[in-house]
Amino acid sequence: MNAPVKPSKLIKGATGDWEVVIGLEIHAQVMSQSKLFSGSSTAFGGDPNAHVSLVDAAMPGMLPVINAECVAQAVRTGLGLKAAINLRSTFDRKNYFYPDSPQGYQISQYKSPIVGEGIVIAETEDGESFSVGIERLHLEQDAGKLLHDQHPALSFVDLNRCGVALMEIVSKPDIRSSDQACAYVTKMRSILRYLGTCDGDMEKGSLRADVNVSVRRPGEPFGTRCEIKNINSIRFIGQAIEFEARRQIGVLEDGGSIDQETRLFDAVKGETRSMRSKEEAHDYRYFPDPDLLPLEFTQSFVDELKAHLPELPDEKKARFIRDFGLSSYDASVLVNEQESANFYEAVLAALADKARDGKLAANWVINELFGRLNKESKDIASSPVSATQLSAIVDLIGEQTISGKIAKDLFEIVWSEGGDPRALVEARGMKQVTDLGAIEKVVDDIIAANPDKVAQVTAKPAMIGWFVGQVMKSSGGKANPQAVNDLLKSKLGL
Ligand code: ADP
Ligand code: MG
């Protein structure tokens, strides 16, 4: 059960607080070489109509043949969403005319989908964890695309997308804020990418969402919802919800009522507008597709897929926390994007002592490396510092060959000049001084030069920090901090 909505998540209207209720229908393009019912390529960006078979063009007498890999991908996704897998499901025709769909219907799954109820745990940016029930996941065909900008008087059609497999993932109305909706989609995209079942590329339209929004007074039954169609960016999903919730609150507070309708989000104006009302909604006249047998597979097919699932973000996060003592926040930062998790894992793999330095390595990846990458607007794939190099830097700190401060200088050198960190430390004399005699000399000099401070330190032991700073400074950051501390304490009688 989710905790009750925090008052801060409620929306203040003129007459009191309102709660927003959200359910999402996510369309995720299946990663597969060929389409759901034909052998045509799913490659993105081909010449118009370069990837169209007779089946996709709905020529008379053509028969759809189910693509086993798309079925496997849907099952993998269901398993990743901890969902019930239905060993028997059926394909239905959803009838409507649209010029980019030559069949005159879409093959979808209506009454019995391939995947049933599941669950996704997500976390908002302010650290709130919440769960969203999955209602179902079904397989269906994508449509083609009309091209209106090729000719002043004519429209053209490109059927390359026509028949590409989509997974429609329907959530329960469990989401209670725009932040949660964005976090949920982010988490879904991460899970799909880990699974390798959808590339999650929203710019290419591989992942898009229909967003259902209603509002109510806290504790009241659900209100009437509006559905905002086909939003292809996480930021726009958040904006559309914020606008739509406030629009509905405005209508209700003015004494009006919400009509169930389909709306569009205008990203330029940042507002939603009516597309069609429920009265005008299509009657799709669903019926079982007579060209396709029920989709049936065995539990051992499912078990086999399950046995080969990769480690998913939640499990990876738990492992990072358990094995390396990372904070929940740091672990989340590392696992959200698979590239980041892979990088961190590569650093771990090269570390001399994972148990000792795993947490230190996480700090370096998150704070130094990500911080630096962000500053230069680079992504991890183009990082000038490799996982092996970063691992060597962490080793050098962990084994106390260099101090954390010197490590930052070393990181800068590796970032801009490259090279083997260990060899650089040797060649440039960056090694930490652990020679007690040498450190003692510096300590004595500092104490001798600052009698006033020495007089104060007994009354105010925290002032030792000032001495440590001075010694570190005069040793060029190379003195072993622990040795400096110990020596100072005994010499100052603390
Ligand atoms: P339909 O079959 O008309 O599309 P569904 O019951 O399948 O309706 O719901 C579609 C989506 O709308 C689901 O994601 C669901 O969570 C969401 N939804 C249902 N009722 C509400 C509501 N009152 N407010 C917000 N979202 C809702
Ligand atoms: Mg629906």
Short mmCIF file of C-alpha atoms and ligand atoms in Angstrom, two decimals:
data_model
loop_
_atom_site.label_atom_id
_atom_site.label_comp_id
_atom_site.label_asym_id
_atom_site.label_seq_id
_atom_site.Cartn_x
_atom_site.Cartn_y
_atom_site.Cartn_z
CA MET A 1 0.00 0.00 0.00
CA ASN A 2 1.22 3.48 -0.78
CA ALA A 3 1.33 6.03 2.00
CA PRO A 4 -1.39 8.68 1.86
CA VAL A 5 -0.55 11.57 -0.41
CA LYS A 6 1.61 14.13 1.33
CA PRO A 7 -0.17 17.47 1.74
CA SER A 8 2.59 19.05 -0.35
CA LYS A 9 1.50 16.92 -3.33
CA LEU A 10 -2.05 18.21 -3.17
CA ILE A 11 -3.04 21.04 -5.46
CA LYS A 12 -4.48 24.13 -3.82
CA GLY A 13 -7.65 25.35 -5.44
CA ALA A 14 -9.71 28.43 -4.62
CA THR A 15 -12.01 26.32 -2.42
CA GLY A 16 -9.52 23.90 -0.84
CA ASP A 17 -7.14 21.07 -1.67
CA TRP A 18 -7.46 18.64 -4.58
CA GLU A 19 -5.76 15.36 -5.30
CA VAL A 20 -4.79 14.38 -8.83
CA VAL A 21 -5.27 10.75 -9.93
CA ILE A 22 -3.27 9.46 -12.90
CA GLY A 23 -3.12 6.23 -14.90
CA LEU A 24 -0.78 5.74 -17.84
CA GLU A 25 -1.00 3.69 -21.00
CA ILE A 26 2.59 3.38 -22.25
CA HIS A 27 3.26 2.29 -25.82
CA ALA A 28 6.68 0.69 -26.05
CA GLN A 29 8.08 -0.43 -29.37
CA VAL A 30 9.36 -3.99 -29.13
CA MET A 31 13.04 -4.45 -29.97
CA SER A 32 13.01 -7.07 -32.73
CA GLN A 33 14.53 -7.47 -36.19
CA SER A 34 11.19 -7.90 -37.91
CA LYS A 35 7.59 -6.86 -37.46
CA LEU A 36 4.88 -8.51 -35.35
CA PHE A 37 3.25 -10.46 -38.18
CA SER A 38 5.64 -10.11 -41.14
CA GLY A 39 9.32 -10.50 -41.97
CA SER A 40 9.87 -6.83 -42.89
CA SER A 41 12.64 -4.96 -41.15
CA THR A 42 11.89 -2.70 -38.20
CA ALA A 43 14.98 -0.54 -38.89
CA PHE A 44 14.47 3.14 -38.12
CA GLY A 45 14.97 5.83 -40.74
CA GLY A 46 14.76 3.86 -44.02
CA ASP A 47 13.45 5.49 -47.20
CA PRO A 48 9.66 5.76 -47.11
CA ASN A 49 8.05 2.38 -47.78
CA ALA A 50 11.40 0.57 -47.94
CA HIS A 51 10.30 -1.86 -45.20
CA VAL A 52 6.84 -2.91 -46.33
CA SER A 53 5.81 -6.46 -47.13
CA LEU A 54 2.58 -7.55 -48.76
CA VAL A 55 1.24 -8.36 -45.29
CA ASP A 56 2.02 -4.86 -43.99
CA ALA A 57 0.36 -3.33 -47.04
CA ALA A 58 -2.68 -5.56 -46.37
CA MET A 59 -2.83 -7.03 -49.85
CA PRO A 60 -5.82 -9.35 -50.32
CA GLY A 61 -5.18 -12.93 -49.25
CA MET A 62 -2.11 -12.20 -47.15
CA LEU A 63 -1.96 -13.94 -43.77
CA PRO A 64 -0.26 -12.69 -40.61
CA VAL A 65 2.28 -15.03 -38.97
CA ILE A 66 3.22 -14.33 -35.37
CA ASN A 67 6.87 -13.39 -34.73
CA ALA A 68 8.13 -15.62 -31.90
CA GLU A 69 10.78 -13.11 -30.81
CA CYS A 70 8.12 -10.43 -30.22
CA VAL A 71 6.23 -12.90 -28.03
CA ALA A 72 9.41 -13.67 -26.07
CA GLN A 73 10.07 -9.94 -25.64
CA ALA A 74 6.57 -9.36 -24.26
CA VAL A 75 7.02 -12.25 -21.81
CA ARG A 76 10.44 -10.94 -20.71
CA THR A 77 8.86 -7.53 -20.13
CA GLY A 78 6.03 -9.10 -18.13
CA LEU A 79 8.57 -10.93 -15.98
CA GLY A 80 10.51 -7.69 -15.46
CA LEU A 81 7.27 -6.05 -14.27
CA LYS A 82 6.75 -8.95 -11.81
CA ALA A 83 3.54 -9.67 -13.68
CA ALA A 84 1.36 -12.71 -14.29
CA ILE A 85 2.16 -14.30 -17.67
CA ASN A 86 -0.88 -15.70 -19.47
CA LEU A 87 -0.02 -18.98 -21.19
CA ARG A 88 -3.01 -18.44 -23.46
CA SER A 89 -3.98 -15.11 -24.99
CA THR A 90 -5.84 -14.00 -28.10
CA PHE A 91 -5.51 -11.43 -30.84
CA ASP A 92 -8.46 -9.22 -31.73
CA ARG A 93 -9.24 -6.84 -34.54
CA LYS A 94 -9.80 -3.27 -33.43
CA ASN A 95 -11.70 -1.80 -36.35
CA TYR A 96 -11.22 1.77 -37.47
CA PHE A 97 -10.35 3.54 -40.68
CA TYR A 98 -7.21 5.58 -40.83
CA PRO A 99 -5.29 6.29 -44.03
CA ASP A 100 -1.98 5.12 -42.55
CA SER A 101 -3.43 1.68 -41.68
CA PRO A 102 -4.27 -0.19 -44.86
CA GLN A 103 -5.83 -3.16 -43.06
CA GLY A 104 -8.73 -1.04 -41.84
CA TYR A 105 -8.16 -2.52 -38.39
CA GLN A 106 -5.37 -2.89 -35.91
CA ILE A 107 -4.49 -6.34 -34.60
CA SER A 108 -4.38 -5.97 -30.82
CA GLN A 109 -5.27 -7.95 -27.71
CA TYR A 110 -8.50 -7.01 -26.01
CA LYS A 111 -10.12 -9.43 -23.59
CA SER A 112 -7.15 -11.72 -22.98
CA PRO A 113 -3.74 -10.03 -23.08
CA ILE A 114 -0.41 -11.88 -22.95
CA VAL A 115 0.53 -10.30 -19.59
CA GLY A 116 -1.70 -9.61 -16.58
CA GLU A 117 -1.19 -7.76 -13.30
CA GLY A 118 2.24 -6.64 -12.13
CA ILE A 119 3.97 -3.93 -10.14
CA VAL A 120 6.60 -1.21 -10.56
CA ILE A 121 8.39 0.51 -7.68
CA ALA A 122 9.63 4.00 -8.47
CA GLU A 123 11.19 6.90 -6.61
CA THR A 124 10.61 10.62 -7.13
CA GLU A 125 13.52 13.05 -7.20
CA ASP A 126 12.85 14.05 -3.61
CA GLY A 127 13.42 10.43 -2.56
CA GLU A 128 9.80 9.31 -2.08
CA SER A 129 9.32 5.66 -3.01
CA PHE A 130 5.91 4.53 -4.31
CA SER A 131 4.42 1.60 -6.17
CA VAL A 132 2.25 1.51 -9.26
CA GLY A 133 0.10 -1.47 -10.14
CA ILE A 134 0.27 -2.76 -13.71
CA GLU A 135 -3.14 -3.68 -15.06
CA ARG A 136 -1.99 -5.52 -18.18
CA LEU A 137 0.45 -5.60 -21.08
CA HIS A 138 -0.69 -6.54 -24.56
CA LEU A 139 0.86 -6.82 -27.99
CA GLU A 140 -0.43 -4.79 -30.91
CA GLN A 141 0.58 -3.39 -34.29
CA ASP A 142 1.92 0.12 -34.84
CA ALA A 143 0.47 2.25 -37.66
CA GLY A 144 2.20 3.97 -40.60
CA LYS A 145 2.74 7.69 -40.94
CA LEU A 146 1.11 10.34 -43.14
CA LEU A 147 3.47 12.84 -44.74
CA HIS A 148 1.79 16.21 -45.22
CA ASP A 149 4.86 18.29 -46.02
CA GLN A 150 6.05 16.74 -49.27
CA HIS A 151 3.64 18.39 -51.71
CA PRO A 152 1.44 21.50 -51.64
CA ALA A 153 -1.77 19.65 -52.45
CA LEU A 154 -1.16 15.97 -51.71
CA SER A 155 -0.45 13.84 -48.67
CA PHE A 156 1.69 10.72 -48.84
CA VAL A 157 1.85 7.66 -46.67
CA ASP A 158 4.95 5.87 -45.33
CA LEU A 159 4.15 2.34 -44.15
CA ASN A 160 7.58 1.54 -42.66
CA ARG A 161 6.22 1.56 -39.09
CA CYS A 162 3.07 -0.27 -40.14
CA GLY A 163 2.92 -3.61 -38.33
CA VAL A 164 5.89 -3.01 -36.04
CA ALA A 165 5.20 -4.65 -32.66
CA LEU A 166 4.17 -2.44 -29.76
CA MET A 167 3.63 -3.38 -26.14
CA GLU A 168 0.86 -1.39 -24.53
CA ILE A 169 1.50 -1.30 -20.79
CA VAL A 170 -1.52 -0.10 -18.81
CA SER A 171 -1.07 1.11 -15.25
CA LYS A 172 -3.70 1.19 -12.54
CA PRO A 173 -4.80 4.68 -11.47
CA ASP A 174 -2.21 4.61 -8.66
CA ILE A 175 -0.20 7.73 -9.54
CA ARG A 176 -0.84 10.87 -7.47
CA SER A 177 1.33 13.67 -8.85
CA SER A 178 3.12 14.80 -12.00
CA ASP A 179 6.44 14.05 -10.26
CA GLN A 180 5.32 10.49 -9.64
CA ALA A 181 4.16 10.12 -13.26
CA CYS A 182 7.56 11.27 -14.53
CA ALA A 183 9.37 8.98 -12.09
CA TYR A 184 7.18 6.06 -13.14
CA VAL A 185 7.90 6.54 -16.85
CA THR A 186 11.61 6.98 -16.12
CA LYS A 187 11.60 3.74 -14.15
CA MET A 188 9.64 1.91 -16.84
CA ARG A 189 12.12 3.07 -19.48
CA SER A 190 15.01 1.91 -17.32
CA ILE A 191 13.45 -1.54 -16.82
CA LEU A 192 12.73 -1.92 -20.56
CA ARG A 193 16.29 -0.94 -21.44
CA TYR A 194 17.82 -3.35 -18.94
CA LEU A 195 15.60 -6.09 -20.34
CA GLY A 196 16.55 -5.15 -23.90
CA THR A 197 12.90 -5.28 -24.93
CA CYS A 198 12.49 -1.60 -25.96
CA ASP A 199 15.19 0.98 -26.62
CA GLY A 200 13.14 3.63 -24.78
CA ASP A 201 14.12 6.30 -27.30
CA MET A 202 11.31 8.82 -26.89
CA GLU A 203 12.60 11.13 -29.61
CA LYS A 204 12.21 8.38 -32.15
CA GLY A 205 8.78 7.55 -30.74
CA SER A 206 9.85 4.15 -29.36
CA LEU A 207 8.20 5.05 -26.07
CA ARG A 208 5.13 7.28 -25.73
CA ALA A 209 2.28 7.56 -23.30
CA ASP A 210 -1.43 8.27 -23.11
CA VAL A 211 -1.99 10.02 -19.81
CA ASN A 212 -5.32 9.70 -17.95
CA VAL A 213 -5.97 12.46 -15.44
CA SER A 214 -8.78 13.14 -12.99
CA VAL A 215 -9.04 15.16 -9.77
CA ARG A 216 -10.92 14.65 -6.53
CA ARG A 217 -11.14 15.92 -2.99
CA PRO A 218 -8.84 13.79 -0.79
CA GLY A 219 -10.74 10.70 0.36
CA GLU A 220 -13.57 11.07 -2.20
CA PRO A 221 -14.23 8.52 -4.99
CA PHE A 222 -12.38 8.93 -8.30
CA GLY A 223 -13.52 11.77 -10.55
CA THR A 224 -14.19 11.64 -14.29
CA ARG A 225 -10.96 11.36 -16.27
CA CYS A 226 -9.65 12.89 -19.46
CA GLU A 227 -7.10 11.07 -21.58
CA ILE A 228 -4.24 13.06 -23.08
CA LYS A 229 -2.98 11.18 -26.12
CA ASN A 230 0.46 10.28 -27.34
CA ILE A 231 2.97 12.31 -25.35
CA ASN A 232 6.55 11.53 -26.30
CA SER A 233 8.66 13.25 -23.68
CA ILE A 234 8.82 12.83 -19.91
CA ARG A 235 8.92 16.59 -19.39
CA PHE A 236 5.79 17.05 -21.49
CA ILE A 237 4.01 14.33 -19.49
CA GLY A 238 4.66 16.36 -16.34
CA GLN A 239 3.57 19.63 -17.96
CA ALA A 240 0.42 18.10 -19.45
CA ILE A 241 -0.65 16.70 -16.05
CA GLU A 242 -0.04 20.00 -14.26
CA PHE A 243 -2.06 21.91 -16.83
CA GLU A 244 -4.85 19.35 -17.08
CA ALA A 245 -5.30 18.96 -13.30
CA ARG A 246 -5.59 22.72 -12.85
CA ARG A 247 -7.99 22.99 -15.78
CA GLN A 248 -10.26 20.36 -14.25
CA ILE A 249 -10.08 21.97 -10.81
CA GLY A 250 -11.04 25.31 -12.41
CA VAL A 251 -14.07 23.74 -14.11
CA LEU A 252 -15.22 21.97 -10.93
CA GLU A 253 -14.73 24.99 -8.69
CA ASP A 254 -16.81 27.03 -11.11
CA GLY A 255 -19.63 24.56 -10.52
CA GLY A 256 -19.13 22.72 -13.80
CA SER A 257 -18.49 19.03 -14.46
CA ILE A 258 -15.77 17.17 -16.35
CA ASP A 259 -16.72 15.47 -19.62
CA GLN A 260 -14.81 12.28 -20.28
CA GLU A 261 -12.88 13.16 -23.41
CA THR A 262 -9.67 12.65 -25.34
CA ARG A 263 -7.32 15.64 -25.36
CA LEU A 264 -4.07 16.62 -27.04
CA PHE A 265 -1.08 18.33 -25.42
CA ASP A 266 0.24 21.39 -27.24
CA ALA A 267 3.89 21.52 -26.20
CA VAL A 268 4.36 25.05 -27.55
CA LYS A 269 1.49 26.54 -25.56
CA GLY A 270 1.94 24.10 -22.65
CA GLU A 271 -1.78 23.31 -22.61
CA THR A 272 -4.19 20.49 -23.42
CA ARG A 273 -7.16 20.87 -25.75
CA SER A 274 -10.12 18.71 -26.63
CA MET A 275 -9.74 16.25 -29.51
CA ARG A 276 -12.92 14.25 -29.22
CA SER A 277 -15.55 13.60 -26.57
CA LYS A 278 -16.49 10.13 -25.36
CA GLU A 279 -19.80 10.48 -27.29
CA GLU A 280 -17.83 10.72 -30.52
CA ALA A 281 -15.47 7.95 -29.42
CA HIS A 282 -15.02 5.05 -31.79
CA ASP A 283 -16.90 1.86 -31.41
CA TYR A 284 -14.06 -0.42 -32.39
CA ARG A 285 -16.24 -3.52 -32.86
CA TYR A 286 -13.50 -5.76 -31.48
CA PHE A 287 -13.66 -9.41 -32.50
CA PRO A 288 -11.13 -12.27 -32.43
CA ASP A 289 -8.89 -12.16 -35.50
CA PRO A 290 -9.96 -15.19 -37.55
CA ASP A 291 -6.51 -15.34 -39.23
CA LEU A 292 -4.68 -16.00 -35.97
CA LEU A 293 -4.89 -18.92 -33.58
CA PRO A 294 -4.90 -18.20 -29.86
CA LEU A 295 -1.35 -17.55 -28.69
CA GLU A 296 -0.32 -20.48 -26.51
CA PHE A 297 2.99 -21.42 -24.93
CA THR A 298 4.18 -23.57 -22.05
CA GLN A 299 5.36 -22.67 -18.57
CA SER A 300 8.77 -24.08 -19.45
CA PHE A 301 9.06 -21.49 -22.27
CA VAL A 302 8.41 -18.82 -19.63
CA ASP A 303 10.81 -20.41 -17.13
CA GLU A 304 13.55 -20.53 -19.73
CA LEU A 305 13.15 -16.82 -20.46
CA LYS A 306 13.07 -16.09 -16.74
CA ALA A 307 16.31 -18.00 -16.18
CA HIS A 308 18.08 -15.70 -18.65
CA LEU A 309 16.74 -12.35 -17.50
CA PRO A 310 19.45 -9.81 -16.72
CA GLU A 311 19.76 -8.30 -13.26
CA LEU A 312 17.20 -5.47 -13.14
CA PRO A 313 17.66 -2.01 -11.59
CA ASP A 314 15.89 -2.81 -8.28
CA GLU A 315 18.00 -5.92 -7.70
CA LYS A 316 21.18 -4.18 -8.78
CA LYS A 317 20.44 -1.32 -6.41
CA ALA A 318 19.85 -3.72 -3.51
CA ARG A 319 23.13 -5.50 -4.29
CA PHE A 320 25.11 -2.23 -4.39
CA ILE A 321 23.64 -1.25 -1.02
CA ARG A 322 24.24 -4.68 0.49
CA ASP A 323 27.74 -5.42 -0.81
CA PHE A 324 29.32 -1.98 -0.86
CA GLY A 325 27.34 0.01 1.73
CA LEU A 326 26.11 2.60 -0.77
CA SER A 327 23.32 4.93 0.30
CA SER A 328 19.96 4.30 -1.31
CA TYR A 329 20.27 7.60 -3.17
CA ASP A 330 23.76 6.85 -4.56
CA ALA A 331 22.71 3.36 -5.59
CA SER A 332 19.70 4.81 -7.44
CA VAL A 333 21.86 7.33 -9.25
CA LEU A 334 24.12 4.52 -10.43
CA VAL A 335 21.43 2.07 -11.55
CA ASN A 336 18.93 4.42 -13.25
CA GLU A 337 20.81 4.51 -16.52
CA GLN A 338 22.25 1.20 -17.57
CA GLU A 339 25.37 2.90 -18.98
CA SER A 340 26.15 4.36 -15.55
CA ALA A 341 25.61 1.02 -13.83
CA ASN A 342 27.84 -0.69 -16.40
CA PHE A 343 30.55 1.89 -15.88
CA TYR A 344 30.44 1.48 -12.12
CA GLU A 345 30.51 -2.30 -12.49
CA ALA A 346 33.57 -2.00 -14.74
CA VAL A 347 35.29 0.15 -12.10
CA LEU A 348 34.41 -2.47 -9.46
CA ALA A 349 35.70 -5.29 -11.64
CA ALA A 350 39.12 -3.65 -11.91
CA LEU A 351 39.42 -2.70 -8.22
CA ALA A 352 42.08 -4.47 -6.14
CA ASP A 353 39.79 -4.57 -3.07
CA LYS A 354 36.10 -4.24 -3.92
CA ALA A 355 34.85 -4.75 -0.38
CA ARG A 356 37.14 -2.02 0.95
CA ASP A 357 36.83 0.50 -1.87
CA GLY A 358 33.44 -0.16 -3.52
CA LYS A 359 31.80 2.75 -1.72
CA LEU A 360 34.75 5.04 -2.40
CA ALA A 361 34.53 4.07 -6.08
CA ALA A 362 30.82 5.00 -6.12
CA ASN A 363 31.65 8.42 -4.66
CA TRP A 364 34.25 8.96 -7.35
CA VAL A 365 31.95 7.89 -10.17
CA ILE A 366 29.05 10.03 -8.92
CA ASN A 367 30.80 13.12 -7.62
CA GLU A 368 34.01 13.50 -9.59
CA LEU A 369 33.25 11.77 -12.87
CA PHE A 370 29.53 12.56 -13.32
CA GLY A 371 30.11 16.05 -11.98
CA ARG A 372 32.85 16.63 -14.50
CA LEU A 373 30.91 15.04 -17.37
CA ASN A 374 27.89 17.25 -16.58
CA LYS A 375 30.03 20.34 -16.52
CA GLU A 376 31.29 19.59 -20.02
CA SER A 377 27.92 18.26 -21.28
CA LYS A 378 29.47 14.92 -22.10
CA ASP A 379 27.84 11.55 -21.62
CA ILE A 380 29.48 8.56 -20.07
CA ALA A 381 30.21 6.92 -23.42
CA SER A 382 32.57 9.78 -24.29
CA SER A 383 34.22 10.01 -20.87
CA PRO A 384 37.93 10.84 -21.22
CA VAL A 385 38.59 8.86 -18.02
CA SER A 386 37.97 5.15 -18.51
CA ALA A 387 36.64 2.76 -15.90
CA THR A 388 40.08 1.16 -15.60
CA GLN A 389 41.75 4.52 -15.06
CA LEU A 390 39.21 5.56 -12.44
CA SER A 391 39.59 2.22 -10.74
CA ALA A 392 43.36 2.73 -10.55
CA ILE A 393 42.84 6.16 -8.96
CA VAL A 394 40.52 4.63 -6.36
CA ASP A 395 43.05 1.83 -5.69
CA LEU A 396 45.75 4.43 -5.07
CA ILE A 397 43.55 6.21 -2.52
CA GLY A 398 42.36 2.99 -0.89
CA GLU A 399 45.90 1.67 -0.40
CA GLN A 400 46.95 5.15 0.87
CA THR A 401 49.49 5.78 -1.84
CA ILE A 402 47.84 9.16 -2.47
CA SER A 403 45.48 11.32 -0.45
CA GLY A 404 41.98 12.21 -1.64
CA LYS A 405 43.16 15.72 -2.38
CA ILE A 406 46.06 14.60 -4.57
CA ALA A 407 43.67 12.16 -6.23
CA LYS A 408 41.64 15.11 -7.49
CA ASP A 409 44.75 16.57 -9.11
CA LEU A 410 45.55 13.16 -10.56
CA PHE A 411 42.00 12.89 -11.92
CA GLU A 412 42.45 16.24 -13.67
CA ILE A 413 45.69 15.07 -15.26
CA VAL A 414 44.13 11.81 -16.44
CA TRP A 415 41.05 13.69 -17.70
CA SER A 416 43.05 16.13 -19.82
CA GLU A 417 46.22 14.21 -20.69
CA GLY A 418 45.30 10.54 -20.26
CA GLY A 419 47.83 8.00 -19.04
CA ASP A 420 48.21 5.28 -16.44
CA PRO A 421 47.38 6.81 -13.04
CA ARG A 422 49.88 4.64 -11.15
CA ALA A 423 52.73 5.55 -13.52
CA LEU A 424 51.74 9.23 -13.32
CA VAL A 425 51.92 9.18 -9.52
CA GLU A 426 55.43 7.67 -9.76
CA ALA A 427 56.68 9.99 -12.48
CA ARG A 428 55.35 13.20 -10.94
CA GLY A 429 56.24 12.46 -7.34
CA MET A 430 52.64 12.58 -6.13
CA LYS A 431 53.02 9.80 -3.61
CA GLN A 432 51.69 10.41 -0.16
CA VAL A 433 54.41 10.95 2.44
CA THR A 434 54.09 8.23 5.07
CA ASP A 435 57.63 8.71 6.25
CA LEU A 436 56.96 9.77 9.83
CA GLY A 437 60.27 11.57 10.17
CA ALA A 438 59.50 13.84 7.24
CA ILE A 439 56.00 14.57 8.48
CA GLU A 440 57.27 15.20 12.00
CA LYS A 441 59.67 17.83 10.71
CA VAL A 442 56.81 19.75 9.10
CA VAL A 443 54.64 19.37 12.22
CA ASP A 444 57.41 20.74 14.42
CA ASP A 445 57.95 23.72 12.11
CA ILE A 446 54.27 24.62 12.14
CA ILE A 447 54.05 24.34 15.93
CA ALA A 448 57.17 26.44 16.41
CA ALA A 449 55.92 29.16 14.06
CA ASN A 450 52.51 29.52 15.72
CA PRO A 451 52.85 29.82 19.52
CA ASP A 452 49.60 31.84 19.77
CA LYS A 453 47.59 29.04 18.15
CA VAL A 454 49.30 26.44 20.31
CA ALA A 455 48.23 28.40 23.37
CA GLN A 456 44.60 28.29 22.24
CA VAL A 457 44.33 24.69 21.14
CA THR A 458 44.13 23.10 24.60
CA ALA A 459 41.02 25.11 25.40
CA LYS A 460 39.59 24.56 21.94
CA PRO A 461 40.66 21.10 20.65
CA ALA A 462 38.68 21.55 17.42
CA MET A 463 41.43 23.93 16.38
CA ILE A 464 43.53 20.90 15.53
CA GLY A 465 41.87 21.13 12.16
CA TRP A 466 43.72 24.35 11.50
CA PHE A 467 47.04 22.64 12.23
CA VAL A 468 46.20 19.68 10.02
CA GLY A 469 45.39 22.13 7.23
CA GLN A 470 48.71 23.92 7.63
CA VAL A 471 50.72 20.70 7.62
CA MET A 472 48.86 19.38 4.57
CA LYS A 473 49.40 22.65 2.78
CA SER A 474 53.08 22.80 3.43
CA SER A 475 53.51 19.17 2.37
CA GLY A 476 51.76 19.92 -0.93
CA GLY A 477 48.82 17.73 0.13
CA LYS A 478 51.06 14.68 0.21
CA ALA A 479 51.32 14.00 3.93
CA ASN A 480 49.31 11.03 5.16
CA PRO A 481 46.36 12.72 6.95
CA GLN A 482 46.10 10.02 9.63
CA ALA A 483 49.78 10.30 10.50
CA VAL A 484 49.51 14.09 10.62
CA ASN A 485 46.57 13.85 12.99
CA ASP A 486 48.27 11.38 15.29
CA LEU A 487 51.49 13.36 15.45
CA LEU A 488 49.72 16.65 16.10
CA LYS A 489 47.60 15.14 18.85
CA SER A 490 50.58 13.80 20.73
CA LYS A 491 52.70 16.92 20.25
CA LEU A 492 49.92 19.29 21.28
CA GLY A 493 48.98 17.05 24.19
CA LEU A 494 45.38 16.51 23.04
P1 ADP B 1 -10.43 2.27 -21.19
O1 ADP B 1 -10.69 0.82 -21.36
O2 ADP B 1 -11.58 3.14 -21.42
O3 ADP B 1 -9.19 2.74 -21.85
P2 ADP B 1 -9.27 1.62 -18.65
O4 ADP B 1 -10.07 1.22 -17.46
O5 ADP B 1 -8.51 0.60 -19.39
O6 ADP B 1 -10.20 2.44 -19.61
O7 ADP B 1 -8.25 2.71 -18.15
C1 ADP B 1 -7.35 3.28 -18.99
C2 ADP B 1 -6.36 4.03 -18.13
O8 ADP B 1 -7.03 5.04 -17.39
C3 ADP B 1 -5.66 3.16 -17.12
O9 ADP B 1 -4.28 3.49 -17.12
C4 ADP B 1 -6.29 3.55 -15.81
O10 ADP B 1 -5.38 3.47 -14.73
C5 ADP B 1 -6.66 4.99 -16.03
N1 ADP B 1 -7.80 5.44 -15.23
C6 ADP B 1 -8.97 4.79 -15.01
N2 ADP B 1 -9.79 5.52 -14.24
C7 ADP B 1 -9.13 6.68 -13.96
C8 ADP B 1 -9.46 7.88 -13.23
N3 ADP B 1 -10.64 8.04 -12.62
N4 ADP B 1 -8.53 8.84 -13.16
C9 ADP B 1 -7.35 8.71 -13.77
N5 ADP B 1 -6.99 7.64 -14.48
C10 ADP B 1 -7.86 6.63 -14.59
MG MG B 2 -7.46 2.30 -22.93
#
